[in-house]
PDB file of C-alpha atoms and ligand atoms in Angstrom:
ATOM      1  CA  MET Y   1     -50.102 159.670  47.305  1.00 50.00           C
ATOM      2  CA  ALA Y   2     -50.205 159.375  51.768  1.00 63.00           C
ATOM      3  CA  LYS Y   3     -46.410 157.497  52.200  1.00 80.00           C
ATOM      4  CA  THR Y   4     -47.103 154.156  53.717  1.00 89.00           C
ATOM      5  CA  GLN Y   5     -46.653 154.361  57.237  1.00 93.00           C
ATOM      6  CA  ILE Y   6     -43.576 151.028  58.514  1.00 96.00           C
ATOM      7  CA  LEU Y   7     -43.076 150.720  62.244  1.00 98.00           C
ATOM      8  CA  VAL Y   8     -39.603 148.730  63.092  1.00 98.00           C
ATOM      9  CA  VAL Y   9     -39.235 147.618  66.362  1.00 97.00           C
ATOM     10  CA  GLU Y  10     -35.417 147.010  66.919  1.00 96.00           C
ATOM     11  CA  ASP Y  11     -33.820 146.705  70.082  1.00 95.00           C
ATOM     12  CA  GLU Y  12     -30.468 147.353  68.079  1.00 94.00           C
ATOM     13  CA  GLU Y  13     -30.071 150.246  67.168  1.00 95.00           C
ATOM     14  CA  ALA Y  14     -27.309 150.314  64.711  1.00 95.00           C
ATOM     15  CA  LEU Y  15     -29.580 147.815  62.866  1.00 95.00           C
ATOM     16  CA  ALA Y  16     -32.768 149.980  63.149  1.00 96.00           C
ATOM     17  CA  THR Y  17     -31.000 153.051  61.881  1.00 96.00           C
ATOM     18  CA  LEU Y  18     -29.708 150.989  58.557  1.00 96.00           C
ATOM     19  CA  LEU Y  19     -32.906 149.915  58.549  1.00 96.00           C
ATOM     20  CA  ASP Y  20     -34.601 153.632  59.016  1.00 97.00           C
ATOM     21  CA  TYR Y  21     -32.291 154.367  56.349  1.00 97.00           C
ATOM     22  CA  ASN Y  22     -32.886 152.075  53.389  1.00 96.00           C
ATOM     23  CA  LEU Y  23     -36.753 151.838  54.031  1.00 96.00           C
ATOM     24  CA  THR Y  24     -37.287 156.041  54.186  1.00 95.00           C
ATOM     25  CA  LYS Y  25     -34.676 156.355  50.822  1.00 93.00           C
ATOM     26  CA  GLU Y  26     -37.439 153.457  49.326  1.00 91.00           C
ATOM     27  CA  GLY Y  27     -40.132 156.106  49.543  1.00 89.00           C
ATOM     28  CA  PHE Y  28     -42.248 154.826  52.949  1.00 93.00           C
ATOM     29  CA  LYS Y  29     -42.517 157.143  56.382  1.00 94.00           C
ATOM     30  CA  VAL Y  30     -40.422 154.735  59.044  1.00 97.00           C
ATOM     31  CA  LYS Y  31     -40.760 154.974  62.662  1.00 97.00           C
ATOM     32  CA  ILE Y  32     -38.767 152.840  65.054  1.00 97.00           C
ATOM     33  CA  ALA Y  33     -39.285 151.873  68.320  1.00 97.00           C
ATOM     34  CA  ASN Y  34     -36.461 150.249  70.920  1.00 95.00           C
ATOM     35  CA  ASP Y  35     -38.417 148.003  73.064  1.00 93.00           C
ATOM     36  CA  GLY Y  36     -41.896 146.266  73.284  1.00 93.00           C
ATOM     37  CA  GLU Y  37     -43.284 148.907  74.986  1.00 94.00           C
ATOM     38  CA  GLU Y  38     -42.328 151.692  72.852  1.00 95.00           C
ATOM     39  CA  ALA Y  39     -44.031 149.287  69.884  1.00 96.00           C
ATOM     40  CA  LEU Y  40     -47.207 148.967  71.174  1.00 94.00           C
ATOM     41  CA  LEU Y  41     -47.804 152.114  72.473  1.00 94.00           C
ATOM     42  CA  ASN Y  42     -46.526 153.237  68.733  1.00 94.00           C
ATOM     43  CA  ILE Y  43     -49.285 150.958  67.240  1.00 93.00           C
ATOM     44  CA  GLU Y  44     -52.095 152.348  69.096  1.00 89.00           C
ATOM     45  CA  GLU Y  45     -50.976 156.383  68.084  1.00 88.00           C
ATOM     46  CA  ASN Y  46     -49.854 155.725  64.602  1.00 87.00           C
ATOM     47  CA  GLN Y  47     -51.855 152.252  63.366  1.00 87.00           C
ATOM     48  CA  PRO Y  48     -48.681 151.568  60.796  1.00 93.00           C
ATOM     49  CA  ASP Y  49     -49.204 150.140  57.385  1.00 92.00           C
ATOM     50  CA  LEU Y  50     -46.968 147.281  58.653  1.00 96.00           C
ATOM     51  CA  VAL Y  51     -44.768 146.215  61.479  1.00 97.00           C
ATOM     52  CA  ILE Y  52     -40.974 144.981  60.964  1.00 97.00           C
ATOM     53  CA  LEU Y  53     -40.472 143.038  64.066  1.00 96.00           C
ATOM     54  CA  ASP Y  54     -37.890 141.810  65.643  1.00 94.00           C
ATOM     55  CA  TRP Y  55     -37.989 138.649  67.701  1.00 90.00           C
ATOM     56  CA  MET Y  56     -36.062 139.280  70.811  1.00 88.00           C
ATOM     57  CA  LEU Y  57     -36.715 142.140  72.472  1.00 91.00           C
ATOM     58  CA  PRO Y  58     -35.801 143.053  76.064  1.00 87.00           C
ATOM     59  CA  SER Y  59     -39.309 143.544  77.863  1.00 84.00           C
ATOM     60  CA  ILE Y  60     -41.859 142.052  75.752  1.00 92.00           C
ATOM     61  CA  SER Y  61     -41.219 139.756  73.069  1.00 90.00           C
ATOM     62  CA  GLY Y  62     -41.787 139.581  69.274  1.00 92.00           C
ATOM     63  CA  ILE Y  63     -43.807 136.500  69.712  1.00 89.00           C
ATOM     64  CA  GLU Y  64     -45.892 138.366  72.548  1.00 92.00           C
ATOM     65  CA  ILE Y  65     -46.350 141.187  70.438  1.00 94.00           C
ATOM     66  CA  CYS Y  66     -47.346 139.609  67.610  1.00 93.00           C
ATOM     67  CA  LYS Y  67     -49.753 137.895  69.296  1.00 92.00           C
ATOM     68  CA  ARG Y  68     -51.552 140.937  70.992  1.00 93.00           C
ATOM     69  CA  LEU Y  69     -51.666 142.551  67.476  1.00 92.00           C
ATOM     70  CA  ARG Y  70     -53.443 139.549  66.291  1.00 91.00           C
ATOM     71  CA  SER Y  71     -55.774 139.192  69.170  1.00 91.00           C
ATOM     72  CA  LYS Y  72     -57.585 142.770  69.113  1.00 86.00           C
ATOM     73  CA  SER Y  73     -59.409 143.914  66.302  1.00 80.00           C
ATOM     74  CA  GLU Y  74     -58.299 147.406  65.500  1.00 81.00           C
ATOM     75  CA  THR Y  75     -54.905 146.374  64.501  1.00 87.00           C
ATOM     76  CA  GLN Y  76     -55.426 142.153  63.587  1.00 85.00           C
ATOM     77  CA  ASN Y  77     -55.048 143.323  60.039  1.00 84.00           C
ATOM     78  CA  ILE Y  78     -51.825 144.855  60.200  1.00 91.00           C
ATOM     79  CA  PRO Y  79     -48.926 143.019  58.395  1.00 94.00           C
ATOM     80  CA  VAL Y  80     -46.033 142.221  60.004  1.00 95.00           C
ATOM     81  CA  ILE Y  81     -42.580 140.837  59.059  1.00 95.00           C
ATOM     82  CA  MET Y  82     -40.422 139.268  61.832  1.00 92.00           C
ATOM     83  CA  LEU Y  83     -36.668 139.239  62.199  1.00 92.00           C
ATOM     84  CA  THR Y  84     -34.936 136.504  63.975  1.00 84.00           C
ATOM     85  CA  ALA Y  85     -31.415 135.237  64.479  1.00 78.00           C
ATOM     86  CA  ARG Y  86     -33.138 132.114  64.789  1.00 66.00           C
ATOM     87  CA  SER Y  87     -32.758 130.012  61.881  1.00 65.00           C
ATOM     88  CA  GLU Y  88     -34.455 127.203  63.133  1.00 65.00           C
ATOM     89  CA  GLU Y  89     -38.003 125.905  60.841  1.00 68.00           C
ATOM     90  CA  ALA Y  90     -39.570 125.091  63.935  1.00 71.00           C
ATOM     91  CA  ASP Y  91     -39.175 128.452  64.975  1.00 69.00           C
ATOM     92  CA  ARG Y  92     -39.728 129.838  61.636  1.00 69.00           C
ATOM     93  CA  ILE Y  93     -43.070 127.873  62.032  1.00 72.00           C
ATOM     94  CA  ARG Y  94     -43.553 129.093  65.548  1.00 72.00           C
ATOM     95  CA  GLY Y  95     -43.537 132.503  64.408  1.00 69.00           C
ATOM     96  CA  LEU Y  96     -46.420 131.967  61.102  1.00 75.00           C
ATOM     97  CA  GLU Y  97     -48.246 130.111  63.520  1.00 77.00           C
ATOM     98  CA  THR Y  98     -48.127 133.269  65.640  1.00 79.00           C
ATOM     99  CA  GLY Y  99     -49.616 135.475  63.220  1.00 85.00           C
ATOM    100  CA  ALA Y 100     -46.442 137.111  61.175  1.00 90.00           C
ATOM    101  CA  ASP Y 101     -47.370 137.521  57.659  1.00 92.00           C
ATOM    102  CA  ASP Y 102     -43.317 136.777  56.667  1.00 91.00           C
ATOM    103  CA  TYR Y 103     -40.667 136.145  58.773  1.00 88.00           C
ATOM    104  CA  LEU Y 104     -36.759 136.911  57.540  1.00 90.00           C
ATOM    105  CA  THR Y 105     -33.288 135.303  59.280  1.00 88.00           C
ATOM    106  CA  LYS Y 106     -30.280 137.745  60.277  1.00 88.00           C
ATOM    107  CA  PRO Y 107     -28.321 138.374  58.923  1.00 88.00           C
ATOM    108  CA  PHE Y 108     -30.802 139.748  55.754  1.00 92.00           C
ATOM    109  CA  SER Y 109     -29.876 142.017  53.248  1.00 93.00           C
ATOM    110  CA  THR Y 110     -32.125 145.481  52.912  1.00 93.00           C
ATOM    111  CA  ALA Y 111     -32.639 145.258  49.846  1.00 93.00           C
ATOM    112  CA  GLU Y 112     -34.235 141.255  50.364  1.00 94.00           C
ATOM    113  CA  LEU Y 113     -36.553 143.072  53.286  1.00 95.00           C
ATOM    114  CA  ILE Y 114     -37.584 145.649  50.860  1.00 94.00           C
ATOM    115  CA  ALA Y 115     -39.093 142.659  48.329  1.00 94.00           C
ATOM    116  CA  ARG Y 116     -40.756 141.555  50.915  1.00 95.00           C
ATOM    117  CA  THR Y 117     -42.003 144.390  52.198  1.00 95.00           C
ATOM    118  CA  ARG Y 118     -43.848 145.303  49.478  1.00 91.00           C
ATOM    119  CA  ALA Y 119     -44.619 141.787  48.508  1.00 92.00           C
ATOM    120  CA  VAL Y 120     -46.279 141.390  51.913  1.00 93.00           C
ATOM    121  CA  LEU Y 121     -48.085 144.771  51.324  1.00 90.00           C
ATOM    122  CA  ARG Y 122     -48.934 143.464  47.802  1.00 86.00           C
ATOM    123  CA  ARG Y 123     -50.405 140.548  48.899  1.00 87.00           C
ATOM    124  CA  ILE Y 124     -52.321 141.765  52.311  1.00 84.00           C
ATOM    125  CA  ARG Y 125     -53.247 145.869  51.405  1.00 80.00           C
ATOM    126  CA  PRO Y 126     -52.558 145.944  47.916  1.00 77.00           C
ATOM    127  CA  ALA Y 127     -54.734 149.943  48.234  1.00 75.00           C
ATOM    128  CA  LEU Y 128     -51.234 150.840  49.483  1.00 75.00           C
ATOM    129  CA  VAL Y 129     -48.925 149.773  46.694  1.00 74.00           C
ATOM    130  CA  ASP Y 130     -51.036 149.679  43.557  1.00 76.00           C
ATOM    131  CA  ASP Y 131     -51.768 152.317  40.749  1.00 82.00           C
ATOM    132  CA  LYS Y 132     -55.540 150.959  40.801  1.00 86.00           C
ATOM    133  CA  VAL Y 133     -57.391 150.449  43.766  1.00 86.00           C
ATOM    134  CA  VAL Y 134     -61.143 149.149  43.870  1.00 87.00           C
ATOM    135  CA  TYR Y 135     -62.788 148.689  46.621  1.00 89.00           C
ATOM    136  CA  GLY Y 136     -66.290 147.660  46.334  1.00 90.00           C
ATOM    137  CA  ASN Y 137     -67.763 149.930  42.550  1.00 92.00           C
ATOM    138  CA  ILE Y 138     -65.591 152.876  43.351  1.00 93.00           C
ATOM    139  CA  ILE Y 139     -62.082 151.905  41.043  1.00 93.00           C
ATOM    140  CA  LEU Y 140     -59.576 155.456  42.163  1.00 93.00           C
ATOM    141  CA  ASP Y 141     -56.459 155.569  39.519  1.00 92.00           C
ATOM    142  CA  ARG Y 142     -53.477 156.784  41.109  1.00 86.00           C
ATOM    143  CA  THR Y 143     -51.420 157.475  37.582  1.00 83.00           C
ATOM    144  CA  SER Y 144     -54.704 159.500  35.855  1.00 87.00           C
ATOM    145  CA  HIS Y 145     -56.042 161.198  39.117  1.00 90.00           C
ATOM    146  CA  ARG Y 146     -59.597 159.759  38.186  1.00 93.00           C
ATOM    147  CA  VAL Y 147     -62.137 157.786  40.049  1.00 95.00           C
ATOM    148  CA  ASN Y 148     -65.236 155.847  38.718  1.00 94.00           C
ATOM    149  CA  ARG Y 149     -67.771 154.642  40.500  1.00 94.00           C
ATOM    150  CA  ASP Y 150     -69.413 151.323  38.551  1.00 90.00           C
ATOM    151  CA  ASP Y 151     -69.297 152.967  34.772  1.00 85.00           C
ATOM    152  CA  LYS Y 152     -69.835 156.352  35.454  1.00 92.00           C
ATOM    153  CA  GLU Y 153     -66.875 158.990  36.271  1.00 94.00           C
ATOM    154  CA  ILE Y 154     -66.369 160.826  39.715  1.00 95.00           C
ATOM    155  CA  HIS Y 155     -65.185 164.108  39.342  1.00 95.00           C
ATOM    156  CA  LEU Y 156     -63.474 165.107  42.933  1.00 96.00           C
ATOM    157  CA  GLY Y 157     -61.289 168.311  43.977  1.00 95.00           C
ATOM    158  CA  PRO Y 158     -57.731 167.548  44.638  1.00 94.00           C
ATOM    159  CA  THR Y 159     -58.530 167.315  48.453  1.00 95.00           C
ATOM    160  CA  GLU Y 160     -61.177 164.979  48.241  1.00 96.00           C
ATOM    161  CA  PHE Y 161     -58.604 162.503  45.794  1.00 96.00           C
ATOM    162  CA  LYS Y 162     -56.480 162.373  48.743  1.00 94.00           C
ATOM    163  CA  LEU Y 163     -59.349 161.876  51.571  1.00 95.00           C
ATOM    164  CA  LEU Y 164     -60.775 159.106  49.263  1.00 95.00           C
ATOM    165  CA  GLU Y 165     -57.519 157.882  48.818  1.00 92.00           C
ATOM    166  CA  HIS Y 166     -56.819 157.854  52.363  1.00 91.00           C
ATOM    167  CA  LEU Y 167     -59.972 156.408  53.266  1.00 93.00           C
ATOM    168  CA  ILE Y 168     -59.978 153.645  50.588  1.00 90.00           C
ATOM    169  CA  GLN Y 169     -56.152 153.145  52.227  1.00 85.00           C
ATOM    170  CA  HIS Y 170     -58.114 151.169  55.128  1.00 84.00           C
ATOM    171  CA  PRO Y 171     -61.675 150.341  54.565  1.00 81.00           C
ATOM    172  CA  GLY Y 172     -63.740 150.552  57.410  1.00 81.00           C
ATOM    173  CA  ARG Y 173     -61.729 151.719  59.646  1.00 85.00           C
ATOM    174  CA  VAL Y 174     -62.827 154.662  61.573  1.00 90.00           C
ATOM    175  CA  PHE Y 175     -60.929 158.162  61.617  1.00 92.00           C
ATOM    176  CA  SER Y 176     -61.277 160.785  63.687  1.00 92.00           C
ATOM    177  CA  ARG Y 177     -61.967 164.397  61.824  1.00 93.00           C
ATOM    178  CA  GLU Y 178     -57.391 165.084  64.075  1.00 90.00           C
ATOM    179  CA  GLN Y 179     -56.372 161.880  62.154  1.00 90.00           C
ATOM    180  CA  LEU Y 180     -57.856 162.960  58.732  1.00 93.00           C
ATOM    181  CA  LEU Y 181     -56.747 166.600  59.040  1.00 91.00           C
ATOM    182  CA  ASN Y 182     -53.170 165.106  59.510  1.00 88.00           C
ATOM    183  CA  ALA Y 183     -53.355 162.286  56.779  1.00 87.00           C
ATOM    184  CA  VAL Y 184     -54.319 164.547  54.241  1.00 91.00           C
ATOM    185  CA  TRP Y 185     -53.500 168.194  55.132  1.00 90.00           C
ATOM    186  CA  GLY Y 186     -50.275 167.249  56.739  1.00 84.00           C
ATOM    187  CA  SER Y 187     -49.963 168.099  60.937  1.00 75.00           C
ATOM    188  CA  ASP Y 188     -47.684 171.391  60.085  1.00 78.00           C
ATOM    189  CA  VAL Y 189     -50.563 173.142  58.819  1.00 80.00           C
ATOM    190  CA  PHE Y 190     -53.170 174.503  60.789  1.00 85.00           C
ATOM    191  CA  VAL Y 191     -56.674 174.051  59.269  1.00 86.00           C
ATOM    192  CA  GLU Y 192     -59.976 173.806  61.271  1.00 90.00           C
ATOM    193  CA  ILE Y 193     -61.070 170.631  62.251  1.00 88.00           C
ATOM    194  CA  ARG Y 194     -64.499 172.323  60.567  1.00 92.00           C
ATOM    195  CA  THR Y 195     -63.001 171.981  57.371  1.00 94.00           C
ATOM    196  CA  VAL Y 196     -62.585 168.060  57.193  1.00 95.00           C
ATOM    197  CA  ASP Y 197     -66.406 168.302  57.476  1.00 96.00           C
ATOM    198  CA  VAL Y 198     -67.064 170.207  55.170  1.00 96.00           C
ATOM    199  CA  HIS Y 199     -64.738 168.056  52.426  1.00 97.00           C
ATOM    200  CA  ILE Y 200     -66.197 164.625  53.893  1.00 97.00           C
ATOM    201  CA  GLY Y 201     -69.600 166.293  52.245  1.00 97.00           C
ATOM    202  CA  ARG Y 202     -68.111 167.329  49.144  1.00 97.00           C
ATOM    203  CA  LEU Y 203     -66.390 163.745  48.874  1.00 97.00           C
ATOM    204  CA  ARG Y 204     -70.184 162.017  50.017  1.00 96.00           C
ATOM    205  CA  LYS Y 205     -72.148 164.279  47.349  1.00 96.00           C
ATOM    206  CA  ALA Y 206     -69.256 164.007  44.575  1.00 96.00           C
ATOM    207  CA  LEU Y 207     -69.747 159.833  45.193  1.00 95.00           C
ATOM    208  CA  ASN Y 208     -73.536 159.797  45.286  1.00 94.00           C
ATOM    209  CA  LYS Y 209     -73.991 161.456  42.362  1.00 92.00           C
ATOM    210  CA  TYR Y 210     -76.027 159.257  40.304  1.00 91.00           C
ATOM    211  CA  LYS Y 211     -77.631 158.078  43.602  1.00 90.00           C
ATOM    212  CA  GLN Y 212     -75.925 154.750  43.650  1.00 88.00           C
ATOM    213  CA  GLY Y 213     -75.239 155.202  47.694  1.00 90.00           C
ATOM    214  CA  ASP Y 214     -73.596 157.067  50.459  1.00 92.00           C
ATOM    215  CA  PRO Y 215     -70.438 154.694  51.748  1.00 93.00           C
ATOM    216  CA  ILE Y 216     -69.214 157.617  53.809  1.00 94.00           C
ATOM    217  CA  ARG Y 217     -70.363 156.217  57.085  1.00 94.00           C
ATOM    218  CA  THR Y 218     -70.255 158.964  60.324  1.00 94.00           C
ATOM    219  CA  VAL Y 219     -69.588 157.422  63.294  1.00 90.00           C
ATOM    220  CA  ARG Y 220     -70.947 159.972  66.364  1.00 88.00           C
ATOM    221  CA  SER Y 221     -68.419 161.485  67.941  1.00 84.00           C
ATOM    222  CA  ALA Y 222     -65.547 159.570  66.684  1.00 89.00           C
ATOM    223  CA  GLY Y 223     -65.261 160.703  62.900  1.00 92.00           C
ATOM    224  CA  TYR Y 224     -65.626 158.452  59.813  1.00 94.00           C
ATOM    225  CA  ALA Y 225     -65.211 155.641  58.010  1.00 92.00           C
ATOM    226  CA  LEU Y 226     -65.589 154.012  54.218  1.00 92.00           C
ATOM    227  CA  ASP Y 227     -67.665 150.986  53.778  1.00 90.00           C
ATOM    228  CA  LYS Y 228     -67.752 148.779  51.242  1.00 84.00           C
ATOM    229  CA  PRO Y 229     -69.565 150.431  48.321  1.00 81.00           C
ATOM    230  CA  THR Y 230     -72.178 148.473  46.349  1.00 71.00           C
ATOM    231  CA  ALA Y 231     -74.019 149.320  43.611  1.00 58.00           C
ATOM    232  CA  SER Y 232     -77.674 150.421  43.973  1.00 51.00           C
TER     233      SER Y 232
HETATM  234 CA1  LIG K 301     -33.179 142.157  69.396  1.00 97.11          CA
END
């Protein structure tokens, strides 16, 4: 299962290191940004699955970052957990109004943060945490490695399974071939870009074996996306 990617935006180095250590230990893939600009760059490049965002940051504040994320279609659905030293109720409300999905007041325990992280992911991005992922009429079961469309079992090779798993975790989002290569094969492997097309082709064929429609969309010169599959 592809690791859930979390971006921690925190200028206090000791806290950033602590969060990195604990979230990595929990099986997340963690990136750290020490200020707002670095955070925005990272979000644009890596599209993290969740952002843990400190309120008080140099240059661009956490609130401002959150607002910017919510104003763009590519980033508006990224879950955000806000961290703050402020404990006033008014600030808490302001944070949530800006579009944060949850809110933690410093000091907090890492156990608490991890519990909240999982809860937010489960609520907003269930495909990232649940064993069984349902998307339209497709059911992907991570435990048994089985895929069903309506009541019919779809047989997929391991690479096609990983491709589908990655696409289903980010419904409707367009991925370039390079991004799919990195996500499914890993960035340290040399695989020709055309290999992605071959496996997408196989996945398409398998998903449409019973003529229920092709849910994979080809976006010219951009890549591929998985649209919500429906029964024919
Ligand atoms: Ca800070």
